[in-house]
mmCIF file of C-alpha atoms in Angstrom:
data_model
loop_
_atom_site.group_PDB
_atom_site.id
_atom_site.type_symbol
_atom_site.label_atom_id
_atom_site.label_comp_id
_atom_site.label_asym_id
_atom_site.label_seq_id
_atom_site.Cartn_x
_atom_site.Cartn_y
_atom_site.Cartn_z
ATOM 1 C CA MET H 714 -11.174 22.817 23.232
ATOM 2 C CA LYS H 715 -11.368 19.810 20.998
ATOM 3 C CA GLY H 716 -13.607 18.824 18.112
ATOM 4 C CA PRO H 717 -13.655 16.046 15.521
ATOM 5 C CA TYR H 718 -11.400 18.011 13.171
ATOM 6 C CA LEU H 719 -9.731 20.639 15.401
ATOM 7 C CA TYR H 720 -6.764 19.663 17.567
ATOM 8 C CA VAL H 721 -4.941 22.214 19.655
ATOM 9 C CA SER H 722 -1.962 20.151 20.823
ATOM 10 C CA TYR H 723 0.617 17.820 19.347
ATOM 11 C CA GLY H 724 -0.615 15.030 21.613
ATOM 12 C CA GLN H 725 -4.141 15.255 20.195
ATOM 13 C CA THR H 726 -2.908 15.329 16.622
ATOM 14 C CA ASN H 727 -0.605 12.353 17.155
ATOM 15 C CA ALA H 728 -2.999 10.225 19.193
ATOM 16 C CA LEU H 729 -3.415 6.618 18.116
ATOM 17 C CA VAL H 730 -7.141 6.597 18.862
ATOM 18 C CA ARG H 731 -8.795 9.990 18.550
ATOM 19 C CA GLU H 732 -12.514 9.387 18.946
ATOM 20 C CA PRO H 733 -14.493 7.478 21.625
ATOM 21 C CA TYR H 734 -16.295 5.333 19.056
ATOM 22 C CA GLN H 735 -12.926 4.133 17.747
ATOM 23 C CA LYS H 736 -12.036 2.880 21.228
ATOM 24 C CA VAL H 737 -15.344 1.032 21.366
ATOM 25 C CA LEU H 738 -14.780 -0.565 17.941
ATOM 26 C CA ILE H 739 -11.244 -1.642 18.848
ATOM 27 C CA GLY H 740 -12.434 -3.059 22.169
ATOM 28 C CA LEU H 741 -15.236 -5.013 20.514
ATOM 29 C CA ALA H 742 -12.859 -6.334 17.851
ATOM 30 C CA ILE H 743 -10.370 -7.527 20.470
ATOM 31 C CA VAL H 744 -13.080 -9.217 22.529
ATOM 32 C CA ALA H 745 -14.476 -10.902 19.408
ATOM 33 C CA LEU H 746 -11.039 -12.157 18.374
ATOM 34 C CA ILE H 747 -10.372 -13.546 21.836
ATOM 35 C CA LEU H 748 -13.715 -15.376 21.864
ATOM 36 C CA VAL H 749 -13.258 -16.901 18.382
ATOM 37 C CA PRO H 750 -11.546 -20.137 19.550
ATOM 38 C CA PHE H 751 -14.510 -20.918 21.805
ATOM 39 C CA PHE H 752 -17.040 -20.844 18.965
ATOM 40 C CA ALA H 753 -15.236 -21.325 15.633
ATOM 41 C CA GLY H 754 -14.143 -24.582 14.086
ATOM 42 C CA PRO H 755 -10.574 -25.631 13.238
ATOM 43 C CA TYR H 756 -10.854 -24.437 9.630
ATOM 44 C CA VAL H 757 -11.870 -20.892 10.579
ATOM 45 C CA ILE H 758 -9.112 -20.748 13.185
ATOM 46 C CA TYR H 759 -6.613 -21.937 10.573
ATOM 47 C CA LEU H 760 -7.658 -19.147 8.202
ATOM 48 C CA LEU H 761 -7.345 -16.549 10.935
ATOM 49 C CA ASN H 762 -3.892 -17.832 11.838
ATOM 50 C CA LEU H 763 -2.839 -17.396 8.212
ATOM 51 C CA SER H 764 -4.278 -13.887 8.323
ATOM 52 C CA PHE H 765 -2.257 -13.008 11.435
ATOM 53 C CA LEU H 766 0.946 -14.128 9.714
ATOM 54 C CA ALA H 767 -0.025 -12.074 6.659
ATOM 55 C CA VAL H 768 -0.590 -8.995 8.843
ATOM 56 C CA ILE H 769 2.975 -9.222 10.184
ATOM 57 C CA SER H 770 4.382 -9.500 6.671
ATOM 58 C CA ALA H 771 2.166 -6.744 5.238
ATOM 59 C CA VAL H 772 3.047 -4.268 7.983
ATOM 60 C CA GLY H 773 6.744 -4.807 7.260
ATOM 61 C CA LEU H 774 6.309 -4.251 3.522
ATOM 62 C CA ASN H 775 4.094 -1.202 4.016
ATOM 63 C CA LEU H 776 6.726 0.457 6.186
ATOM 64 C CA LEU H 777 9.206 0.023 3.346
ATOM 65 C CA THR H 778 7.018 0.698 0.304
ATOM 66 C CA GLY H 779 4.063 2.674 1.626
ATOM 67 C CA TYR H 780 5.949 4.955 4.014
ATOM 68 C CA CYS H 781 9.486 5.094 2.610
ATOM 69 C CA GLY H 782 8.540 4.670 -1.049
ATOM 70 C CA GLN H 783 11.054 1.883 -1.777
ATOM 71 C CA VAL H 784 9.427 -0.692 -4.069
ATOM 72 C CA SER H 785 10.567 -4.213 -3.217
ATOM 73 C CA LEU H 786 9.853 -7.505 -4.952
ATOM 74 C CA GLY H 787 12.053 -9.488 -2.576
ATOM 75 C CA HIS H 788 9.777 -9.610 0.456
ATOM 76 C CA ALA H 789 9.101 -13.342 0.094
ATOM 77 C CA SER H 790 12.828 -14.119 0.181
ATOM 78 C CA PHE H 791 13.137 -12.431 3.585
ATOM 79 C CA MET H 792 10.306 -14.614 4.841
ATOM 80 C CA GLY H 793 12.210 -17.606 3.464
ATOM 81 C CA ILE H 794 15.352 -16.523 5.319
ATOM 82 C CA GLY H 795 13.428 -16.390 8.579
ATOM 83 C CA ALA H 796 11.854 -19.790 7.967
ATOM 84 C CA PHE H 797 15.081 -21.530 6.943
ATOM 85 C CA ALA H 798 17.039 -19.941 9.790
ATOM 86 C CA THR H 799 14.425 -21.308 12.172
ATOM 87 C CA ALA H 800 14.579 -24.762 10.570
ATOM 88 C CA ILE H 801 18.378 -24.854 10.755
ATOM 89 C CA LEU H 802 18.458 -23.742 14.379
ATOM 90 C CA ASP H 803 15.793 -26.305 15.268
ATOM 91 C CA ASN H 804 17.228 -29.279 13.354
ATOM 92 C CA VAL H 805 20.973 -28.727 13.668
ATOM 93 C CA TYR H 806 21.341 -26.906 16.980
ATOM 94 C CA SER H 807 18.068 -27.875 18.746
ATOM 95 C CA ALA H 808 17.625 -24.223 19.693
ATOM 96 C CA PRO H 809 14.483 -23.333 21.664
ATOM 97 C CA PHE H 810 11.941 -21.189 19.872
ATOM 98 C CA TRP H 811 12.492 -18.190 22.163
ATOM 99 C CA LEU H 812 16.062 -18.124 20.854
ATOM 100 C CA ALA H 813 15.401 -19.248 17.265
ATOM 101 C CA ILE H 814 12.831 -16.533 16.516
ATOM 102 C CA PRO H 815 15.081 -13.561 17.478
ATOM 103 C CA ALA H 816 17.998 -15.201 15.645
ATOM 104 C CA ALA H 817 15.868 -15.610 12.510
ATOM 105 C CA CYS H 818 14.839 -11.951 12.737
ATOM 106 C CA ALA H 819 18.490 -10.962 13.057
ATOM 107 C CA ALA H 820 19.352 -13.008 9.966
ATOM 108 C CA GLY H 821 16.558 -11.261 8.077
ATOM 109 C CA GLY H 822 17.866 -7.884 9.225
ATOM 110 C CA VAL H 823 21.373 -8.660 7.964
ATOM 111 C CA PHE H 824 20.093 -9.644 4.527
ATOM 112 C CA GLY H 825 17.762 -6.644 4.540
ATOM 113 C CA PHE H 826 20.772 -4.401 5.068
ATOM 114 C CA LEU H 827 22.629 -6.062 2.177
ATOM 115 C CA VAL H 828 19.639 -5.869 -0.154
ATOM 116 C CA GLY H 829 19.055 -2.263 0.898
ATOM 117 C CA LEU H 830 22.523 -1.128 -0.158
ATOM 118 C CA PRO H 831 21.546 -0.839 -3.844
ATOM 119 C CA SER H 832 18.675 1.446 -2.807
ATOM 120 C CA LEU H 833 21.291 4.094 -2.117
ATOM 121 C CA ARG H 834 21.992 4.275 -5.850
ATOM 122 C CA PHE H 835 18.773 3.071 -7.508
ATOM 123 C CA ARG H 836 15.152 4.134 -7.327
ATOM 124 C CA GLY H 837 11.830 3.302 -8.935
ATOM 125 C CA ILE H 838 11.773 0.457 -11.436
ATOM 126 C CA TYR H 839 15.528 -0.033 -11.189
ATOM 127 C CA LEU H 840 15.266 -0.669 -7.457
ATOM 128 C CA ALA H 841 12.361 -3.079 -8.013
ATOM 129 C CA ILE H 842 14.409 -5.048 -10.548
ATOM 130 C CA THR H 843 17.370 -5.090 -8.156
ATOM 131 C CA THR H 844 15.269 -6.518 -5.321
ATOM 132 C CA LEU H 845 13.828 -9.052 -7.758
ATOM 133 C CA ALA H 846 17.342 -10.180 -8.697
ATOM 134 C CA MET H 847 18.268 -10.462 -5.013
ATOM 135 C CA HIS H 848 15.098 -12.487 -4.459
ATOM 136 C CA TYR H 849 16.163 -15.087 -7.015
ATOM 137 C CA ALA H 850 19.691 -15.139 -5.620
ATOM 138 C CA ILE H 851 18.421 -15.817 -2.091
ATOM 139 C CA VAL H 852 15.934 -18.427 -3.322
ATOM 140 C CA PHE H 853 18.773 -20.176 -5.182
ATOM 141 C CA VAL H 854 20.789 -20.398 -1.964
ATOM 142 C CA LEU H 855 17.790 -21.735 -0.049
ATOM 143 C CA THR H 856 17.031 -24.250 -2.807
ATOM 144 C CA THR H 857 20.617 -25.483 -2.776
ATOM 145 C CA TYR H 858 20.518 -25.927 0.986
ATOM 146 C CA GLN H 859 17.210 -27.802 0.899
ATOM 147 C CA ALA H 860 18.368 -30.109 -1.914
ATOM 148 C CA ASN H 861 21.834 -30.909 -0.550
ATOM 149 C CA VAL H 862 21.600 -30.542 3.212
ATOM 150 C CA GLY H 863 17.933 -30.962 4.058
ATOM 151 C CA ALA H 864 16.355 -34.326 4.757
ATOM 152 C CA SER H 865 14.320 -34.199 1.540
ATOM 153 C CA ALA H 866 14.635 -32.024 -1.547
ATOM 154 C CA THR H 867 10.885 -32.223 -2.217
ATOM 155 C CA ALA H 868 9.203 -32.650 1.165
ATOM 156 C CA GLY H 869 11.160 -29.837 2.816
ATOM 157 C CA ILE H 870 12.556 -29.586 6.338
ATOM 158 C CA ILE H 871 10.490 -30.652 9.329
ATOM 159 C CA VAL H 872 10.291 -28.199 12.233
ATOM 160 C CA ASP H 873 9.272 -29.548 15.629
ATOM 161 C CA PRO H 874 6.454 -27.758 17.469
ATOM 162 C CA PRO H 875 7.829 -25.292 20.031
ATOM 163 C CA SER H 876 7.271 -25.915 23.699
ATOM 164 C CA LEU H 877 7.604 -23.787 26.805
ATOM 165 C CA TRP H 878 7.332 -25.154 30.340
ATOM 166 C CA GLY H 879 5.936 -28.407 28.986
ATOM 167 C CA PHE H 880 3.227 -26.704 26.904
ATOM 168 C CA SER H 881 3.470 -27.547 23.195
ATOM 169 C CA LEU H 882 2.008 -25.492 20.345
ATOM 170 C CA SER H 883 1.023 -28.298 18.025
ATOM 171 C CA ASP H 884 -2.320 -27.336 16.480
ATOM 172 C CA GLY H 885 -4.106 -24.292 15.127
ATOM 173 C CA LYS H 886 -6.150 -23.631 18.239
ATOM 174 C CA GLN H 887 -3.053 -23.532 20.433
ATOM 175 C CA TRP H 888 -1.356 -21.196 17.951
ATOM 176 C CA TYR H 889 -4.281 -18.787 17.734
ATOM 177 C CA ILE H 890 -3.581 -16.573 20.750
ATOM 178 C CA PRO H 891 0.231 -16.396 20.237
ATOM 179 C CA LEU H 892 -0.179 -15.403 16.576
ATOM 180 C CA LEU H 893 -2.899 -12.893 17.496
ATOM 181 C CA VAL H 894 -0.607 -11.332 20.105
ATOM 182 C CA PHE H 895 2.354 -11.215 17.704
ATOM 183 C CA SER H 896 0.265 -9.554 14.991
ATOM 184 C CA MET H 897 -1.159 -7.000 17.422
ATOM 185 C CA LEU H 898 2.289 -6.158 18.769
ATOM 186 C CA VAL H 899 3.672 -5.760 15.242
ATOM 187 C CA ALA H 900 0.754 -3.515 14.248
ATOM 188 C CA LEU H 901 1.266 -1.403 17.378
ATOM 189 C CA PHE H 902 5.002 -1.230 16.639
ATOM 190 C CA GLY H 903 4.291 -0.106 13.075
ATOM 191 C CA LEU H 904 1.811 2.540 14.219
ATOM 192 C CA ASN H 905 4.236 4.040 16.710
ATOM 193 C CA LEU H 906 7.237 3.826 14.389
ATOM 194 C CA SER H 907 5.344 5.521 11.565
ATOM 195 C CA ARG H 908 4.479 8.430 13.872
ATOM 196 C CA SER H 909 8.040 8.825 15.165
ATOM 197 C CA TYR H 910 10.810 10.914 13.622
ATOM 198 C CA VAL H 911 11.860 7.804 11.668
ATOM 199 C CA GLY H 912 8.432 7.459 10.081
ATOM 200 C CA ARG H 913 8.281 11.161 9.288
ATOM 201 C CA ALA H 914 11.704 10.961 7.662
ATOM 202 C CA TRP H 915 10.467 8.013 5.558
ATOM 203 C CA ILE H 916 7.447 10.009 4.414
ATOM 204 C CA ALA H 917 9.682 12.932 3.443
ATOM 205 C CA ILE H 918 11.942 10.585 1.457
ATOM 206 C CA ARG H 919 8.930 8.995 -0.229
ATOM 207 C CA ASP H 920 7.462 12.330 -1.249
ATOM 208 C CA ARG H 921 10.736 13.873 -2.465
ATOM 209 C CA ASP H 922 14.114 12.497 -1.422
ATOM 210 C CA ILE H 923 16.033 15.509 -2.760
ATOM 211 C CA ALA H 924 13.945 17.883 -0.651
ATOM 212 C CA ALA H 925 14.354 15.549 2.338
ATOM 213 C CA ALA H 926 18.134 15.662 1.954
ATOM 214 C CA ALA H 927 17.998 19.451 1.671
ATOM 215 C CA MET H 928 16.143 19.575 5.006
ATOM 216 C CA GLY H 929 18.974 17.659 6.664
ATOM 217 C CA ILE H 930 17.554 14.131 6.609
ATOM 218 C CA ASP H 931 20.215 11.447 6.212
ATOM 219 C CA VAL H 932 18.494 9.748 3.262
ATOM 220 C CA PRO H 933 20.841 6.712 2.891
ATOM 221 C CA ARG H 934 20.626 5.960 6.619
ATOM 222 C CA PHE H 935 16.841 6.044 6.751
ATOM 223 C CA LYS H 936 16.498 3.992 3.573
ATOM 224 C CA LEU H 937 18.657 1.273 5.107
ATOM 225 C CA ILE H 938 16.637 1.425 8.317
ATOM 226 C CA ALA H 939 13.467 0.882 6.277
ATOM 227 C CA PHE H 940 14.915 -2.172 4.523
ATOM 228 C CA VAL H 941 16.210 -3.647 7.783
ATOM 229 C CA VAL H 942 12.925 -3.151 9.669
ATOM 230 C CA SER H 943 10.905 -4.564 6.765
ATOM 231 C CA ALA H 944 13.200 -7.588 6.473
ATOM 232 C CA VAL H 945 13.097 -8.234 10.235
ATOM 233 C CA LEU H 946 9.289 -8.284 10.247
ATOM 234 C CA ALA H 947 9.208 -10.491 7.140
ATOM 235 C CA ALA H 948 11.666 -12.895 8.792
ATOM 236 C CA LEU H 949 9.478 -12.887 11.908
ATOM 237 C CA ALA H 950 6.482 -13.902 9.787
ATOM 238 C CA GLY H 951 8.579 -16.612 8.116
ATOM 239 C CA SER H 952 9.871 -17.936 11.433
ATOM 240 C CA LEU H 953 6.415 -18.086 13.010
ATOM 241 C CA GLY H 954 5.072 -19.631 9.808
ATOM 242 C CA ALA H 955 7.727 -22.348 9.973
ATOM 243 C CA TYR H 956 6.691 -23.300 13.490
ATOM 244 C CA PHE H 957 2.992 -23.036 12.653
ATOM 245 C CA THR H 958 3.064 -25.250 9.537
ATOM 246 C CA GLY H 959 5.742 -27.603 10.905
ATOM 247 C CA VAL H 960 7.596 -27.774 7.577
ATOM 248 C CA VAL H 961 9.833 -25.423 5.602
ATOM 249 C CA THR H 962 10.142 -25.720 1.831
ATOM 250 C CA VAL H 963 11.538 -23.246 -0.659
ATOM 251 C CA GLU H 964 8.512 -23.695 -2.941
ATOM 252 C CA THR H 965 6.507 -21.583 -0.494
ATOM 253 C CA TYR H 966 8.601 -18.430 -0.863
ATOM 254 C CA THR H 967 8.103 -17.671 -4.528
ATOM 255 C CA LEU H 968 7.676 -14.438 -6.450
ATOM 256 C CA GLU H 969 3.926 -15.058 -6.270
ATOM 257 C CA LEU H 970 4.094 -14.659 -2.491
ATOM 258 C CA ALA H 971 5.913 -11.333 -2.920
ATOM 259 C CA ILE H 972 3.215 -10.171 -5.345
ATOM 260 C CA LEU H 973 0.523 -11.164 -2.838
ATOM 261 C CA ALA H 974 2.261 -9.082 -0.178
ATOM 262 C CA LEU H 975 2.233 -6.107 -2.548
ATOM 263 C CA ALA H 976 -1.443 -6.781 -3.277
ATOM 264 C CA MET H 977 -2.203 -6.628 0.445
ATOM 265 C CA ILE H 978 -0.784 -3.143 0.905
ATOM 266 C CA ILE H 979 -2.260 -1.866 -2.370
ATOM 267 C CA VAL H 980 -5.753 -3.129 -1.571
ATOM 268 C CA GLY H 981 -5.495 -2.161 2.087
ATOM 269 C CA GLY H 982 -3.883 1.232 1.553
ATOM 270 C CA LEU H 983 -0.303 2.342 0.978
ATOM 271 C CA GLY H 984 1.178 4.289 3.845
ATOM 272 C CA SER H 985 -1.300 2.973 6.414
ATOM 273 C CA ILE H 986 -0.755 0.350 9.110
ATOM 274 C CA VAL H 987 -4.503 -0.115 9.489
ATOM 275 C CA GLY H 988 -4.640 -0.548 5.721
ATOM 276 C CA SER H 989 -2.043 -3.311 6.032
ATOM 277 C CA ILE H 990 -4.372 -5.163 8.401
ATOM 278 C CA PHE H 991 -7.391 -4.695 6.135
ATOM 279 C CA GLY H 992 -5.443 -5.756 3.041
ATOM 280 C CA ALA H 993 -3.880 -8.798 4.707
ATOM 281 C CA LEU H 994 -7.265 -10.051 5.860
ATOM 282 C CA PHE H 995 -8.913 -9.351 2.500
ATOM 283 C CA ILE H 996 -6.277 -10.959 0.250
ATOM 284 C CA THR H 997 -5.721 -13.942 2.563
ATOM 285 C CA LEU H 998 -9.402 -14.788 2.918
ATOM 286 C CA LEU H 999 -10.509 -13.962 -0.661
ATOM 287 C CA PRO H 1000 -9.442 -17.326 -2.240
ATOM 288 C CA PHE H 1001 -11.160 -19.281 0.526
ATOM 289 C CA VAL H 1002 -14.332 -17.213 0.192
ATOM 290 C CA ILE H 1003 -14.334 -17.974 -3.550
ATOM 291 C CA ASP H 1004 -13.878 -21.676 -2.817
ATOM 292 C CA TYR H 1005 -16.731 -21.572 -0.335
ATOM 293 C CA GLY H 1006 -18.931 -19.861 -2.899
ATOM 294 C CA PHE H 1007 -18.190 -22.509 -5.522
ATOM 295 C CA SER H 1008 -18.838 -25.312 -3.034
ATOM 296 C CA ALA H 1009 -22.363 -23.959 -2.555
ATOM 297 C CA LEU H 1010 -23.099 -24.334 -6.269
ATOM 298 C CA PRO H 1011 -24.512 -27.522 -7.793
ATOM 299 C CA ARG H 1012 -21.775 -30.036 -8.563
ATOM 300 C CA ALA H 1013 -22.201 -29.643 -12.330
ATOM 301 C CA TRP H 1014 -21.476 -25.913 -12.083
ATOM 302 C CA ARG H 1015 -18.311 -26.184 -10.003
ATOM 303 C CA PRO H 1016 -15.069 -25.260 -11.812
ATOM 304 C CA GLY H 1017 -13.095 -28.208 -10.435
ATOM 305 C CA THR H 1018 -9.337 -27.937 -10.987
ATOM 306 C CA THR H 1019 -9.677 -24.478 -12.563
ATOM 307 C CA SER H 1020 -10.731 -22.930 -9.239
ATOM 308 C CA TYR H 1021 -7.116 -22.061 -8.420
ATOM 309 C CA GLY H 1022 -6.810 -20.055 -11.619
ATOM 310 C CA LEU H 1023 -10.057 -18.273 -10.799
ATOM 311 C CA GLN H 1024 -8.687 -17.355 -7.384
ATOM 312 C CA GLU H 1025 -5.564 -15.865 -8.934
ATOM 313 C CA ALA H 1026 -7.670 -13.991 -11.486
ATOM 314 C CA ALA H 1027 -9.896 -12.627 -8.712
ATOM 315 C CA ILE H 1028 -6.877 -11.224 -6.858
ATOM 316 C CA GLY H 1029 -5.573 -9.615 -10.042
ATOM 317 C CA ILE H 1030 -8.944 -8.101 -10.882
ATOM 318 C CA THR H 1031 -9.261 -6.833 -7.314
ATOM 319 C CA ILE H 1032 -5.927 -5.011 -7.573
ATOM 320 C CA ILE H 1033 -6.923 -3.420 -10.880
ATOM 321 C CA LEU H 1034 -10.305 -2.312 -9.545
ATOM 322 C CA PHE H 1035 -8.767 -0.708 -6.481
ATOM 323 C CA LEU H 1036 -6.119 1.057 -8.559
ATOM 324 C CA LEU H 1037 -8.820 2.388 -10.861
ATOM 325 C CA PHE H 1038 -11.581 3.318 -8.434
ATOM 326 C CA GLU H 1039 -10.003 3.538 -4.965
ATOM 327 C CA PRO H 1040 -6.194 3.927 -5.122
ATOM 328 C CA LYS H 1041 -6.039 4.668 -1.396
ATOM 329 C CA GLY H 1042 -7.461 1.247 -0.579
ATOM 330 C CA LEU H 1043 -9.839 -0.146 1.990
ATOM 331 C CA VAL H 1044 -8.627 2.235 4.677
ATOM 332 C CA GLU H 1045 -9.958 5.164 2.614
ATOM 333 C CA ILE H 1046 -13.351 3.470 2.340
ATOM 334 C CA TYR H 1047 -13.334 3.046 6.122
ATOM 335 C CA ARG H 1048 -12.368 6.722 6.545
ATOM 336 C CA ARG H 1049 -15.269 7.868 4.377
ATOM 337 C CA ILE H 1050 -17.775 5.721 6.259
ATOM 338 C CA ALA H 1051 -16.454 6.972 9.606
ATOM 339 C CA GLU H 1052 -16.534 10.570 8.408
ATOM 340 C CA TYR H 1053 -20.128 10.171 7.245
ATOM 341 C CA PHE H 1054 -21.302 9.003 10.667
ATOM 342 C CA GLU H 1055 -19.209 11.630 12.462
ATOM 343 C CA ARG H 1056 -21.010 14.362 10.512
ATOM 344 C CA TRP H 1057 -24.449 12.753 10.582
ATOM 345 C CA PRO H 1058 -27.158 14.086 10.410
ATOM 346 C CA PHE H 1059 -25.451 16.977 8.608
ATOM 347 C CA ARG H 1060 -24.334 16.480 5.033
ATOM 348 C CA TYR H 1061 -21.261 17.913 3.419
ATOM 349 C CA ARG H 1062 -21.313 18.715 -0.244
ATOM 350 C CA GLU H 1063 -18.187 19.572 -2.175
ATOM 351 C CA ILE H 1064 -18.127 22.913 -3.979
ATOM 352 C CA GLN H 1065 -18.828 22.378 -7.647
ATOM 353 C CA GLY H 1066 -16.608 24.560 -9.791
ATOM 354 C CA GLY H 1067 -17.236 25.919 -13.265
ATOM 355 C CA GLY H 1068 -20.686 27.386 -12.711
ATOM 356 C CA ARG H 1069 -22.267 30.503 -11.222
#
């Protein structure tokens, strides 16, 4: 016996895809994404590649902040560690990409462990300030390396396109499928990890760490695991981004990038891997949609050099609107739409209290 809202086994409750229509939607989305390079232009493919990198980063941050409840403002620095580790391995040691990427992830994991140590003593705003301080410390080290060791203090460090069996990934179209696969694998990893005993321990710590400790959960251990996993995924995004752009510069990994990562999981939905995907796509594409809208206006009405400020303002306003009107993010909007069609043509009305 199984209905839309009644599950009689643990397997049904914990299933990744519960309804047939969800399988159809996922299948159609995958087919559409695979067919994009055959119909879309280079600019659209470039935007989607940026979105795939953002998905990897957002999933990592959501595991830490959305599931474990540890607020971090140092996510961009972990991406910088992955990018600079990749650049160093490529320029100094001529390491192949299949070795440089895991090494960059390992470097991110080490720094994630070190940054996570203060989380054992701090929480809330104090933890956020601590991660912010660590962010500036890491950025200072990366800046010093770029200025004193790198080929150019302003132009950054050049990273050669990776190649495997004579096939080089040198343009956006060639990068599309690899980045799509990486983002899908990371999303699948996040979904399964969040449903495992590790993810359930994170949720217990997020909701009430004292109660979690009373139930026998090793709170310090699971907090460190959250920081390490988040840092590894951020370093993976940074490493892939270094190969994709072909240049690594410390100016990319600023506090603004960390705020954008937070915006992605807030807009998409805290504590939701699907929300991470929605938020990453929304925040990444929003500035370009605004630019496209302005380009359609008459030339006299275009904002010119102020368009960048308008993009930043739009992201800020978007965060405020979601916090005010839909704190659970885009994934909650999707849930409501799906629930409406699941119950159609029957309507559900909430019980109105206070009257007889």
